[in-house]
Short mmCIF file of C-alpha atoms in Angstrom, two decimals:
data_model
loop_
_atom_site.label_atom_id
_atom_site.label_comp_id
_atom_site.label_asym_id
_atom_site.label_seq_id
_atom_site.Cartn_x
_atom_site.Cartn_y
_atom_site.Cartn_z
CA MET A 1 -8.99 88.95 -98.91
CA VAL A 2 -8.78 86.21 -96.25
CA LYS A 3 -9.75 86.99 -92.62
CA LYS A 4 -7.40 86.07 -89.76
CA GLU A 5 -8.76 83.80 -86.95
CA SER A 6 -9.23 85.51 -83.67
CA THR A 7 -6.68 84.37 -81.01
CA GLU A 8 -8.81 85.50 -78.16
CA ILE A 9 -10.53 82.72 -76.06
CA SER A 10 -14.08 83.21 -75.26
CA GLU A 11 -15.38 83.04 -71.70
CA TYR A 12 -17.10 79.75 -72.38
CA GLU A 13 -13.94 78.12 -73.74
CA ARG A 14 -11.86 79.31 -70.85
CA GLN A 15 -14.34 77.84 -68.37
CA ARG A 16 -14.34 74.51 -70.25
CA LEU A 17 -10.53 74.23 -70.15
CA GLU A 18 -10.46 74.93 -66.42
CA ASN A 19 -12.99 72.18 -65.83
CA ILE A 20 -10.88 69.75 -67.86
CA ALA A 21 -7.74 70.68 -65.86
CA GLN A 22 -9.53 70.19 -62.52
CA ARG A 23 -10.86 66.83 -63.71
CA ASP A 24 -7.38 65.62 -64.74
CA LYS A 25 -5.94 66.79 -61.44
CA LEU A 26 -8.64 64.91 -59.52
CA LEU A 27 -8.08 61.75 -61.55
CA LYS A 28 -4.32 61.84 -60.89
CA GLN A 29 -4.94 62.27 -57.18
CA LEU A 30 -7.33 59.32 -57.14
CA ALA A 31 -4.78 57.22 -59.03
CA LEU A 32 -2.07 58.03 -56.48
CA ASP A 33 -4.36 57.13 -53.57
CA ALA A 34 -5.32 53.85 -55.18
CA SER A 35 -1.69 52.97 -55.86
CA SER A 36 -0.66 53.61 -52.27
CA ALA A 37 -3.50 51.41 -51.06
CA GLY A 38 -2.47 48.58 -53.38
CA LEU A 39 -5.53 48.93 -55.54
CA GLY A 40 -3.90 50.28 -58.62
CA PRO A 41 -3.27 48.31 -61.78
CA GLY A 42 0.47 48.22 -61.11
CA SER A 43 0.23 46.49 -57.70
CA LYS A 44 0.00 42.74 -57.47
CA PRO A 45 -2.31 41.28 -54.82
CA LYS A 46 -0.52 39.41 -52.03
CA PRO A 47 -1.08 35.69 -52.20
CA ALA A 48 -3.36 34.45 -49.43
CA LYS A 49 -1.77 32.16 -46.84
CA PRO A 50 -2.91 28.61 -47.19
CA ALA A 51 -5.24 27.57 -44.38
CA ALA A 52 -3.64 25.35 -41.78
CA THR A 53 -4.54 21.77 -42.39
CA LYS A 54 -6.11 20.11 -39.37
CA LYS A 55 -4.45 16.98 -38.19
CA LYS A 56 -6.64 14.02 -38.51
CA PRO A 57 -7.22 12.30 -35.17
CA ALA A 58 -5.42 9.02 -34.77
CA VAL A 59 -7.63 6.17 -35.62
CA LYS A 60 -8.11 3.99 -32.57
CA LYS A 61 -7.40 0.42 -33.21
CA VAL A 62 -10.44 -1.53 -32.31
CA LYS A 63 -9.71 -4.97 -31.06
CA GLU A 64 -11.38 -7.32 -33.44
CA GLU A 65 -13.61 -9.89 -31.93
CA ASN A 66 -12.81 -13.45 -32.60
CA LEU A 67 -15.88 -14.13 -34.72
CA PRO A 68 -16.38 -16.87 -37.30
CA ARG A 69 -14.62 -15.96 -40.54
CA ARG A 70 -16.82 -15.20 -43.55
CA THR A 71 -16.14 -17.10 -46.74
CA SER A 72 -17.00 -16.35 -50.37
CA SER A 73 -19.77 -18.45 -51.83
CA ARG A 74 -18.70 -17.55 -55.40
CA ILE A 75 -15.15 -18.85 -54.83
CA ALA A 76 -16.54 -21.92 -53.14
CA GLY A 77 -18.63 -22.57 -56.26
CA ILE A 78 -21.98 -22.11 -54.54
CA GLU A 79 -24.71 -20.59 -56.69
CA ALA A 80 -26.52 -17.55 -55.41
CA ASP A 81 -30.03 -18.05 -54.03
CA SER A 82 -29.44 -21.78 -53.88
CA GLU A 83 -30.39 -23.91 -50.88
CA VAL A 84 -26.72 -24.46 -50.08
CA ALA A 85 -26.11 -20.69 -49.97
CA LYS A 86 -29.09 -20.17 -47.69
CA ARG A 87 -27.93 -22.86 -45.31
CA LYS A 88 -24.43 -21.39 -45.30
CA ALA A 89 -25.79 -17.94 -44.43
CA GLU A 90 -27.93 -19.41 -41.67
CA ASP A 91 -24.95 -21.32 -40.21
CA GLU A 92 -22.82 -18.16 -40.18
CA TYR A 93 -25.60 -16.21 -38.46
CA VAL A 94 -26.02 -18.91 -35.81
CA ALA A 95 -22.24 -18.99 -35.20
CA VAL A 96 -22.13 -15.21 -34.71
CA GLN A 97 -25.05 -15.32 -32.28
CA GLU A 98 -23.47 -18.18 -30.32
CA ALA A 99 -20.15 -16.32 -30.01
CA ALA A 100 -21.98 -13.24 -28.70
CA ARG A 101 -23.93 -15.37 -26.20
CA VAL A 102 -20.78 -17.04 -24.86
CA LYS A 103 -19.13 -13.65 -24.44
CA ARG A 104 -22.01 -12.41 -22.28
CA GLN A 105 -22.44 -15.62 -20.30
CA ARG A 106 -21.58 -15.52 -16.58
CA ILE A 107 -18.59 -17.58 -15.40
CA SER A 108 -19.57 -19.57 -12.33
CA GLY A 109 -16.36 -21.45 -11.56
CA PRO A 110 -13.24 -20.19 -9.71
CA LEU A 111 -10.97 -17.73 -11.52
CA ASP A 112 -7.20 -17.43 -11.27
CA LEU A 113 -6.22 -13.75 -11.51
CA LYS A 114 -3.17 -14.67 -13.59
CA GLU A 115 -5.46 -16.21 -16.23
CA VAL A 116 -7.99 -13.36 -16.34
CA GLN A 117 -5.54 -10.44 -16.22
CA VAL A 118 -6.15 -8.02 -19.11
CA ALA A 119 -3.62 -5.22 -18.44
CA GLY A 120 -0.69 -4.19 -16.26
CA LYS A 121 2.32 -6.05 -14.95
CA ASP A 122 2.22 -9.83 -15.01
CA TRP A 123 0.45 -11.02 -11.88
CA ASP A 124 2.44 -12.98 -9.31
CA LYS A 125 0.45 -14.31 -6.38
CA ASN A 126 3.63 -14.64 -4.31
CA GLU A 127 3.94 -10.84 -4.41
CA ASN A 128 0.25 -10.16 -3.83
CA PHE A 129 0.13 -6.67 -2.31
CA LEU A 130 -3.63 -6.97 -1.82
CA VAL A 131 -3.06 -9.36 1.08
CA ASP A 132 -1.30 -6.58 2.97
CA VAL A 133 -4.23 -4.22 2.44
CA VAL A 134 -6.87 -6.75 3.48
CA VAL A 135 -5.22 -7.94 6.69
CA ARG A 136 -3.98 -4.51 7.72
CA GLY A 137 -6.94 -3.77 9.96
CA ALA A 138 -7.05 -5.29 13.43
CA ASN A 139 -9.99 -7.44 14.60
CA PRO A 140 -9.90 -7.36 18.40
CA TYR A 141 -10.36 -10.78 20.04
CA LYS A 142 -10.75 -12.60 16.70
CA ARG A 143 -8.65 -15.77 16.91
CA THR A 144 -6.76 -17.19 13.96
CA PHE A 145 -5.44 -20.19 15.91
CA GLY A 146 -7.10 -22.20 18.69
CA ASP A 147 -8.20 -25.56 20.04
CA ASP A 148 -9.54 -26.76 16.69
CA GLU A 149 -6.13 -26.40 15.05
CA VAL A 150 -4.52 -28.26 17.95
CA LYS A 151 -6.98 -31.15 17.66
CA GLU A 152 -6.42 -31.41 13.90
CA THR A 153 -2.63 -31.77 14.31
CA THR A 154 -1.52 -35.20 13.12
CA ASP A 155 2.17 -35.00 14.06
CA ARG A 156 2.46 -36.39 17.58
CA GLU A 157 5.39 -34.25 18.74
CA LEU A 158 3.95 -31.07 17.27
CA ARG A 159 0.57 -31.75 18.85
CA ALA A 160 2.14 -32.33 22.27
CA LEU A 161 4.05 -29.05 21.97
CA ARG A 162 0.92 -27.18 20.88
CA GLU A 163 -1.06 -28.59 23.81
CA LYS A 164 1.74 -27.55 26.15
CA MET A 165 1.91 -23.96 24.87
CA ASN A 166 -1.89 -23.60 24.67
CA GLY A 167 -2.02 -24.76 28.28
CA LEU A 168 -0.37 -21.53 29.47
CA GLU A 169 -2.90 -19.55 31.50
CA LEU A 170 -3.24 -15.85 32.03
CA TYR A 171 -1.87 -14.75 35.40
CA ASP A 172 -4.81 -14.59 37.82
CA GLY A 173 -3.15 -12.73 40.68
CA PHE A 174 -4.44 -9.46 39.24
CA GLU A 175 -6.39 -8.52 36.14
CA PRO A 176 -4.11 -7.26 33.34
CA ASN A 177 -5.68 -3.81 33.32
CA ARG A 178 -4.64 -3.39 36.98
CA ILE A 179 -0.97 -4.30 36.51
CA LYS A 180 0.34 -0.93 35.35
CA ILE A 181 4.02 -1.74 35.42
CA THR A 182 5.14 1.58 33.87
CA PRO A 183 3.53 5.04 33.84
CA GLU A 184 3.81 5.39 30.05
CA ARG A 185 3.83 3.26 26.89
CA ILE A 186 6.03 0.14 27.08
CA TYR A 187 8.90 -0.11 24.59
CA SER A 188 11.02 -2.90 26.12
CA LEU A 189 10.24 -5.84 28.40
CA GLY A 190 11.87 -8.96 29.79
CA PHE A 191 12.19 -11.48 32.62
CA HIS A 192 14.93 -11.70 35.18
CA PRO A 193 16.73 -15.01 34.44
CA VAL A 194 15.99 -16.44 37.91
CA ALA A 195 13.83 -19.55 37.42
CA ASP A 196 11.99 -19.82 40.76
CA LYS A 197 10.27 -16.44 40.74
CA PRO A 198 8.67 -14.54 37.83
CA LEU A 199 10.21 -11.06 38.00
CA VAL A 200 9.21 -8.86 35.06
CA PHE A 201 10.99 -5.64 34.06
CA ALA A 202 9.67 -3.07 31.56
CA GLY A 203 10.99 0.19 30.09
CA ASP A 204 8.67 2.94 28.91
CA LYS A 205 8.59 6.00 26.66
CA MET A 206 9.70 8.49 29.33
CA GLY A 207 12.72 6.54 30.61
CA ASN A 208 11.04 4.73 33.50
CA LEU A 209 11.96 1.15 34.43
CA GLY A 210 9.17 -0.81 36.12
CA LEU A 211 9.48 -4.00 38.19
CA PHE A 212 6.68 -6.45 39.00
CA ASP A 213 6.93 -9.57 41.15
CA ALA A 214 4.34 -12.03 39.83
CA SER A 215 4.65 -14.25 42.90
CA GLN A 216 2.45 -11.80 44.83
CA SER A 217 -1.29 -12.34 45.11
CA SER A 218 -4.28 -10.06 45.34
CA THR A 219 -5.60 -12.00 48.36
CA PRO A 220 -5.27 -9.67 51.37
CA VAL A 221 -3.56 -10.73 54.57
CA LYS A 222 -6.10 -11.41 57.30
CA TYR A 223 -5.53 -9.63 60.59
CA GLU A 224 -7.62 -7.86 63.20
CA PRO A 225 -7.84 -4.16 62.36
CA ILE A 226 -7.34 -1.50 65.01
CA LYS A 227 -10.22 0.94 65.07
CA THR A 228 -10.61 4.31 66.69
CA GLU A 229 -13.80 5.94 67.84
CA ASP A 230 -14.00 7.91 64.58
CA GLN A 231 -13.42 4.79 62.48
CA ASP A 232 -16.01 2.46 63.86
CA GLU A 233 -17.56 1.93 60.45
CA GLU A 234 -14.36 2.07 58.37
CA GLU A 235 -12.03 -0.80 57.49
CA ALA A 236 -8.32 -0.43 58.22
CA GLU A 237 -7.36 -2.04 54.90
CA GLU A 238 -8.84 -2.40 51.48
CA ASP A 239 -10.40 -5.71 50.53
CA ASP A 240 -8.75 -5.70 47.09
CA PRO A 241 -5.32 -4.01 47.21
CA ASP A 242 -3.44 -2.89 44.11
CA PRO A 243 -0.39 -4.88 42.95
CA ASN A 244 2.97 -3.94 44.41
CA ILE A 245 4.96 -2.35 41.57
CA THR A 246 8.28 -0.52 41.77
CA SER A 247 9.53 1.91 39.12
CA PHE A 248 12.71 3.95 38.66
CA HIS A 249 13.42 6.94 36.41
CA LEU A 250 16.76 5.90 34.90
CA HIS A 251 16.75 7.81 31.60
CA THR A 252 15.31 11.08 30.31
CA ARG A 253 13.91 9.50 27.14
CA THR A 254 12.60 6.13 25.89
CA ILE A 255 14.25 2.96 27.23
CA SER A 256 14.52 1.22 23.87
CA SER A 257 16.07 -2.04 25.08
CA PHE A 258 17.69 -3.76 28.03
CA GLN A 259 19.51 -7.02 28.74
CA PHE A 260 20.63 -8.88 31.82
CA SER A 261 24.28 -9.80 31.74
CA PRO A 262 24.82 -13.51 30.95
CA HIS A 263 27.76 -13.40 33.36
CA ASN A 264 26.12 -11.61 36.32
CA ALA A 265 22.35 -11.78 36.81
CA SER A 266 22.38 -8.71 39.08
CA HIS A 267 23.62 -6.48 36.25
CA LEU A 268 21.03 -4.97 33.93
CA TYR A 269 22.20 -2.92 30.92
CA THR A 270 19.74 -0.37 29.52
CA SER A 271 19.82 1.68 26.29
CA SER A 272 17.86 4.84 25.62
CA TYR A 273 16.97 7.47 23.06
CA ASP A 274 18.79 9.94 25.35
CA SER A 275 22.01 8.58 23.72
CA SER A 276 23.27 6.73 26.78
CA LEU A 277 23.89 3.21 28.08
CA ARG A 278 23.55 2.58 31.81
CA LEU A 279 24.30 -0.30 34.18
CA LEU A 280 21.77 -0.99 36.92
CA ASP A 281 23.34 -3.00 39.73
CA LEU A 282 20.50 -4.68 41.62
CA THR A 283 22.66 -5.65 44.58
CA LYS A 284 24.12 -2.16 45.06
CA SER A 285 20.84 -0.39 44.15
CA SER A 286 22.70 2.00 41.86
CA SER A 287 22.70 2.96 38.18
CA THR A 288 25.88 4.18 36.47
CA GLU A 289 26.46 5.51 32.98
CA ILE A 290 28.50 3.17 30.76
CA TYR A 291 28.52 5.11 27.50
CA ALA A 292 27.35 8.46 26.14
CA PRO A 293 28.73 10.95 23.59
CA GLU A 294 31.39 13.24 25.04
CA ASP A 295 29.53 16.23 23.60
CA THR A 296 26.29 16.50 25.59
CA SER A 297 24.67 18.44 22.75
CA LEU A 298 24.89 15.45 20.37
CA ASP A 299 21.65 13.57 19.81
CA GLU A 300 22.47 9.92 19.00
CA PRO A 301 19.46 7.81 20.06
CA ILE A 302 20.35 4.19 20.85
CA SER A 303 17.91 1.52 19.63
CA GLY A 304 19.37 -1.67 21.12
CA VAL A 305 21.96 -3.16 23.46
CA GLU A 306 23.47 -6.66 23.84
CA MET A 307 26.24 -8.14 25.92
CA ASP A 308 28.73 -10.47 24.27
CA PRO A 309 27.88 -13.89 25.80
CA GLN A 310 31.55 -14.95 25.65
CA SER A 311 33.16 -11.73 26.84
CA PRO A 312 31.94 -10.34 30.19
CA HIS A 313 33.04 -6.76 29.42
CA LEU A 314 32.17 -6.27 25.75
CA LEU A 315 28.96 -4.38 25.12
CA TYR A 316 27.35 -3.79 21.70
CA PHE A 317 24.72 -1.19 20.79
CA SER A 318 22.89 0.15 17.73
CA ARG A 319 21.85 3.71 16.91
CA LEU A 320 18.98 5.16 14.94
CA ASP A 321 21.41 6.84 12.53
CA GLY A 322 22.55 3.49 11.09
CA HIS A 323 25.62 2.90 13.29
CA VAL A 324 26.54 -0.09 15.46
CA GLY A 325 29.12 0.36 18.21
CA ARG A 326 30.94 -1.66 20.84
CA THR A 327 32.55 -0.57 24.04
CA ASP A 328 34.52 -2.19 26.84
CA THR A 329 32.87 -1.60 30.22
CA ARG A 330 36.29 -1.47 31.87
CA THR A 331 37.29 1.51 29.70
CA PRO A 332 34.05 3.40 29.00
CA ASN A 333 35.73 6.14 26.95
CA THR A 334 36.90 3.72 24.23
CA VAL A 335 34.34 2.84 21.59
CA ASP A 336 34.39 1.40 18.06
CA VAL A 337 31.59 2.62 15.79
CA PHE A 338 30.68 1.10 12.40
CA GLN A 339 28.25 2.65 9.95
CA LEU A 340 26.31 -0.37 8.72
CA SER A 341 23.39 1.45 7.10
CA GLU A 342 22.52 4.82 5.61
CA LYS A 343 19.14 4.69 7.36
CA LYS A 344 17.77 3.80 10.79
CA ILE A 345 18.75 0.48 12.35
CA GLY A 346 15.70 -0.57 14.33
CA GLY A 347 17.28 -3.65 15.87
CA PHE A 348 20.30 -5.91 15.84
CA SER A 349 21.31 -9.24 17.37
CA LEU A 350 24.46 -11.23 18.13
CA ASN A 351 24.59 -14.95 17.44
CA PRO A 352 24.59 -16.44 20.99
CA SER A 353 26.82 -19.33 19.89
CA VAL A 354 29.29 -17.38 17.70
CA PRO A 355 28.90 -13.72 18.74
CA HIS A 356 31.25 -12.33 16.10
CA PHE A 357 28.29 -12.68 13.70
CA ILE A 358 25.77 -9.89 13.92
CA ALA A 359 22.39 -9.41 12.20
CA THR A 360 20.99 -5.93 11.55
CA ALA A 361 17.50 -4.81 10.47
CA SER A 362 17.11 -1.44 8.81
CA LEU A 363 14.66 1.07 7.42
CA ASP A 364 16.33 0.53 4.03
CA ARG A 365 14.37 -2.79 3.80
CA THR A 366 17.39 -5.03 4.37
CA MET A 367 18.45 -7.68 6.85
CA ARG A 368 22.23 -8.08 6.78
CA ILE A 369 24.70 -10.55 8.29
CA TRP A 370 28.12 -9.15 9.28
CA ASP A 371 31.36 -10.82 10.39
CA LEU A 372 33.20 -8.79 13.03
CA ARG A 373 36.37 -10.88 12.69
CA LYS A 374 37.31 -9.23 9.41
CA LEU A 375 37.52 -5.43 9.38
CA SER A 376 38.44 -3.34 6.34
CA GLY A 377 38.98 0.36 5.72
CA LYS A 378 40.95 3.14 7.31
CA LYS A 379 41.17 3.56 11.06
CA GLY A 380 38.11 5.37 12.32
CA ALA A 381 36.08 4.30 9.27
CA GLN A 382 36.44 0.52 9.40
CA LEU A 383 33.63 -1.83 8.49
CA PRO A 384 33.11 -5.53 9.28
CA ALA A 385 32.80 -7.94 6.38
CA LEU A 386 29.31 -8.13 4.88
CA CYS A 387 28.41 -11.81 4.47
CA GLY A 388 25.09 -11.23 2.74
CA GLU A 389 21.81 -9.34 2.75
CA HIS A 390 18.15 -10.00 2.09
CA THR A 391 15.80 -7.25 0.87
CA SER A 392 12.13 -7.15 1.81
CA ARG A 393 9.38 -5.20 0.08
CA LEU A 394 9.10 -2.77 3.02
CA SER A 395 11.26 -1.81 6.02
CA VAL A 396 12.50 -4.49 8.43
CA SER A 397 11.75 -3.68 12.07
CA HIS A 398 13.95 -6.13 13.95
CA ALA A 399 16.28 -9.11 13.54
CA ALA A 400 16.87 -11.70 16.27
CA PHE A 401 19.38 -14.59 16.34
CA ASN A 402 18.83 -17.87 18.19
CA SER A 403 21.58 -20.24 19.27
CA ALA A 404 20.92 -22.54 16.26
CA GLY A 405 21.97 -19.84 13.78
CA GLN A 406 18.46 -18.77 12.73
CA VAL A 407 17.35 -15.16 12.35
CA ALA A 408 13.72 -14.10 12.78
CA THR A 409 12.67 -10.76 11.29
CA ALA A 410 9.44 -8.78 11.35
CA SER A 411 8.80 -6.26 8.59
CA TYR A 412 6.12 -3.88 7.41
CA ASP A 413 5.28 -6.05 4.41
CA ASP A 414 3.23 -8.05 6.95
CA THR A 415 5.56 -11.02 7.13
CA VAL A 416 7.70 -12.74 9.71
CA LYS A 417 10.65 -14.39 7.99
CA ILE A 418 12.95 -17.08 9.37
CA HIS A 419 16.44 -17.31 7.85
CA THR A 420 18.44 -20.46 8.57
CA PHE A 421 22.27 -20.42 8.48
CA GLU A 422 23.81 -23.78 9.21
CA GLY A 423 27.33 -24.44 10.49
CA MET A 424 28.20 -20.82 11.27
CA SER A 425 30.83 -21.89 13.77
CA GLY A 426 32.84 -23.35 10.87
CA TRP A 427 32.60 -20.37 8.53
CA LYS A 428 35.79 -18.70 7.40
CA ALA A 429 36.22 -15.02 8.19
CA GLY A 430 34.31 -12.84 5.73
CA ARG A 431 32.45 -15.69 4.05
CA ASP A 432 30.34 -14.47 1.12
CA LEU A 433 26.78 -15.83 1.06
CA THR A 434 24.78 -16.21 -2.14
CA GLU A 435 21.35 -14.70 -2.65
CA ARG A 436 19.82 -18.15 -2.36
CA GLN A 437 21.55 -18.78 0.97
CA MET A 438 20.11 -15.50 2.27
CA ASP A 439 16.55 -16.39 1.27
CA PRO A 440 14.21 -17.18 4.17
CA SER A 441 13.50 -20.81 4.98
CA SER A 442 10.01 -19.92 6.23
CA ILE A 443 7.66 -16.97 5.64
CA ILE A 444 4.72 -16.36 7.98
CA ARG A 445 1.88 -14.00 7.10
CA HIS A 446 1.44 -11.68 10.09
CA ASN A 447 -0.23 -8.30 10.52
CA ASN A 448 2.58 -5.91 11.55
CA GLN A 449 0.75 -2.63 10.90
CA THR A 450 1.02 -1.15 14.39
CA GLY A 451 0.33 2.46 13.45
CA ARG A 452 1.35 5.41 15.57
CA TRP A 453 0.13 4.41 19.01
CA VAL A 454 1.28 0.78 19.28
CA THR A 455 4.93 -0.22 19.79
CA ILE A 456 6.57 -1.99 16.84
CA LEU A 457 6.09 -5.78 16.85
CA ARG A 458 9.26 -7.84 17.25
CA ALA A 459 9.87 -11.57 17.09
CA GLN A 460 11.80 -12.66 20.21
CA TRP A 461 13.30 -16.13 20.69
CA GLN A 462 13.34 -18.09 23.91
CA LEU A 463 17.01 -18.05 24.79
CA HIS A 464 17.40 -21.53 26.34
CA PRO A 465 14.29 -23.69 25.76
CA SER A 466 14.17 -26.63 28.16
CA ASP A 467 13.09 -29.09 25.45
CA ASN A 468 15.61 -27.76 22.87
CA VAL A 469 12.75 -26.80 20.52
CA HIS A 470 13.46 -23.26 19.40
CA ARG A 471 10.41 -20.98 19.43
CA PHE A 472 9.65 -17.30 19.45
CA CYS A 473 6.77 -15.04 20.44
CA ILE A 474 5.39 -11.89 18.83
CA GLY A 475 2.48 -9.58 19.63
CA ASN A 476 -0.76 -9.89 17.67
CA MET A 477 -2.83 -6.85 16.66
CA ASN A 478 -6.01 -8.73 17.62
CA ARG A 479 -4.88 -8.52 21.29
CA PHE A 480 -3.11 -11.85 21.50
CA VAL A 481 0.47 -13.14 21.59
CA ASP A 482 1.48 -15.64 18.89
CA ILE A 483 4.05 -18.41 19.43
CA TYR A 484 5.84 -20.11 16.50
CA THR A 485 8.53 -22.74 16.04
CA SER A 486 11.73 -22.20 14.07
CA LYS A 487 9.98 -23.93 11.13
CA GLY A 488 7.18 -21.37 11.07
CA GLU A 489 4.59 -23.67 12.69
CA GLN A 490 2.23 -21.89 15.06
CA LEU A 491 2.09 -23.37 18.53
CA ALA A 492 -0.34 -21.12 20.37
CA GLN A 493 -2.25 -17.86 20.43
CA LEU A 494 -2.31 -16.59 23.99
CA GLY A 495 -5.14 -14.36 25.17
CA GLY A 496 -7.64 -13.99 27.97
CA ASP A 497 -10.22 -11.81 29.66
CA GLY A 498 -9.24 -8.34 30.77
CA ILE A 499 -6.79 -7.63 27.91
CA THR A 500 -8.04 -4.27 26.67
CA ALA A 501 -5.10 -3.27 24.42
CA VAL A 502 -2.59 -4.84 22.04
CA PRO A 503 0.15 -6.71 23.98
CA ALA A 504 2.73 -5.52 21.46
CA VAL A 505 6.01 -6.01 23.37
CA ALA A 506 6.24 -9.77 24.03
CA GLN A 507 9.10 -11.77 25.54
CA PHE A 508 9.83 -15.32 26.73
CA HIS A 509 11.52 -16.21 29.99
CA PRO A 510 15.02 -17.52 29.08
CA THR A 511 14.33 -21.08 30.34
CA ASN A 512 10.77 -21.40 31.71
CA ASP A 513 7.65 -21.45 29.59
CA TRP A 514 6.53 -18.03 30.80
CA VAL A 515 5.46 -15.28 28.41
CA ALA A 516 5.05 -11.60 29.28
CA ALA A 517 3.74 -8.79 27.09
CA GLY A 518 3.26 -5.03 27.55
CA THR A 519 0.77 -2.57 26.09
CA ALA A 520 0.82 1.09 25.04
CA SER A 521 -0.88 2.05 28.32
CA GLY A 522 1.88 0.50 30.45
CA LYS A 523 -0.17 -2.57 31.40
CA LEU A 524 1.31 -6.06 31.78
CA CYS A 525 -0.07 -9.39 30.52
CA LEU A 526 1.52 -12.58 31.86
CA TRP A 527 1.01 -16.25 30.96
CA MET A 528 2.46 -19.10 33.02
#
């Protein structure tokens, strides 16, 4: 009889099955954790990002030296280790050494900067900005023109004129540092047109007008003094009296310019930064206002004034805001104003022979010629015809006409330019000048770097030279006054003992060979 298998599980078997179940459960849990972490067999590893390739630095092009070119001995049919090959190698070595020696060798001769320039804009010696830097500094009392230049002059007429101008002597009535014609810095200066007595007028920074009579002398008048008992040992007068100077406070701000009327020598017109024009009547001892803005709050500083030489009542003036105006002295409230520049007009001038032509100098670096006969534009915004303009490298400080139709300008590019316009009396209204016609006929190198404390240098013509040779004077930063002809030839360099500052504001007498100049301390220098 067959026995049936027991269905009961022993304790050992039961424990073994439980262990197997716990092991399977643990393995499943580990598999799930590995899968979630991306470590399981079903997950694909993420491809690694390719490393960024570094840019190779640009290869600098090395300028190849101009050395002797190497040649192939094999192509030339020269056998290796032959005598010919050795000589060829020696010749090439010597050529390389010679080229290196020449490159290092010092150059002893003169060099033209245009030929040795290695970089930058093409060099032009006519636009050499280094000249401006070198001559910018002043060298007090260092002459650049004197007796030696006069003696070396070969032209007979020019030499005679140079001797004449160099013969002017510094006024010896008083030392220059004692003639304090104005209390403050001088901005404008000029002679009274009378020819038999040197009367000098000067306007200063605070609106004072000074007057000095150069016919006076420092020699005291001899007379018997009256003494009291308490003055037995005291003199009744000083042995060396001060010069007799008269000054008037006509304006509240700088007197920028003044001019004697060509029609009445007792009338002196003054312009000022206080926005007004005034007439000083020397016979009536009174000063009256000719022009000023109706609104007293307006600030319109006036930089210059001139009387029309052919019209006794027409007065022209320029303003620092770029406008030029004209007014009739008989009707002071009527004025025509033209905006001739977007920037400051430092000076203007009428042609003495044909006064409808006007020259302006501006901070915008231009000198312009205008024709007042031809006006265009709407009423209230009319402009005269622009004949032409010349542009300098830096701002133009002043422009002055002479009766021959020449304009002298001084600008901050350290030049004095002379522009010549022939036959202006025959020009049609609004004539258009070419760029070549506006170019200067002469250019003079001149240090015009006045700085903050010296008044701007201006070239001023002699109005009516007795010998009909047109000439002008201009202050020199080395404490002289330079005189030039209309051709740019220097005639003299006036100086003397006792000049302790730059005589910046220089002016000729209209007819006599007298020159006056004023300094920043209000002192007067006079040559006669």
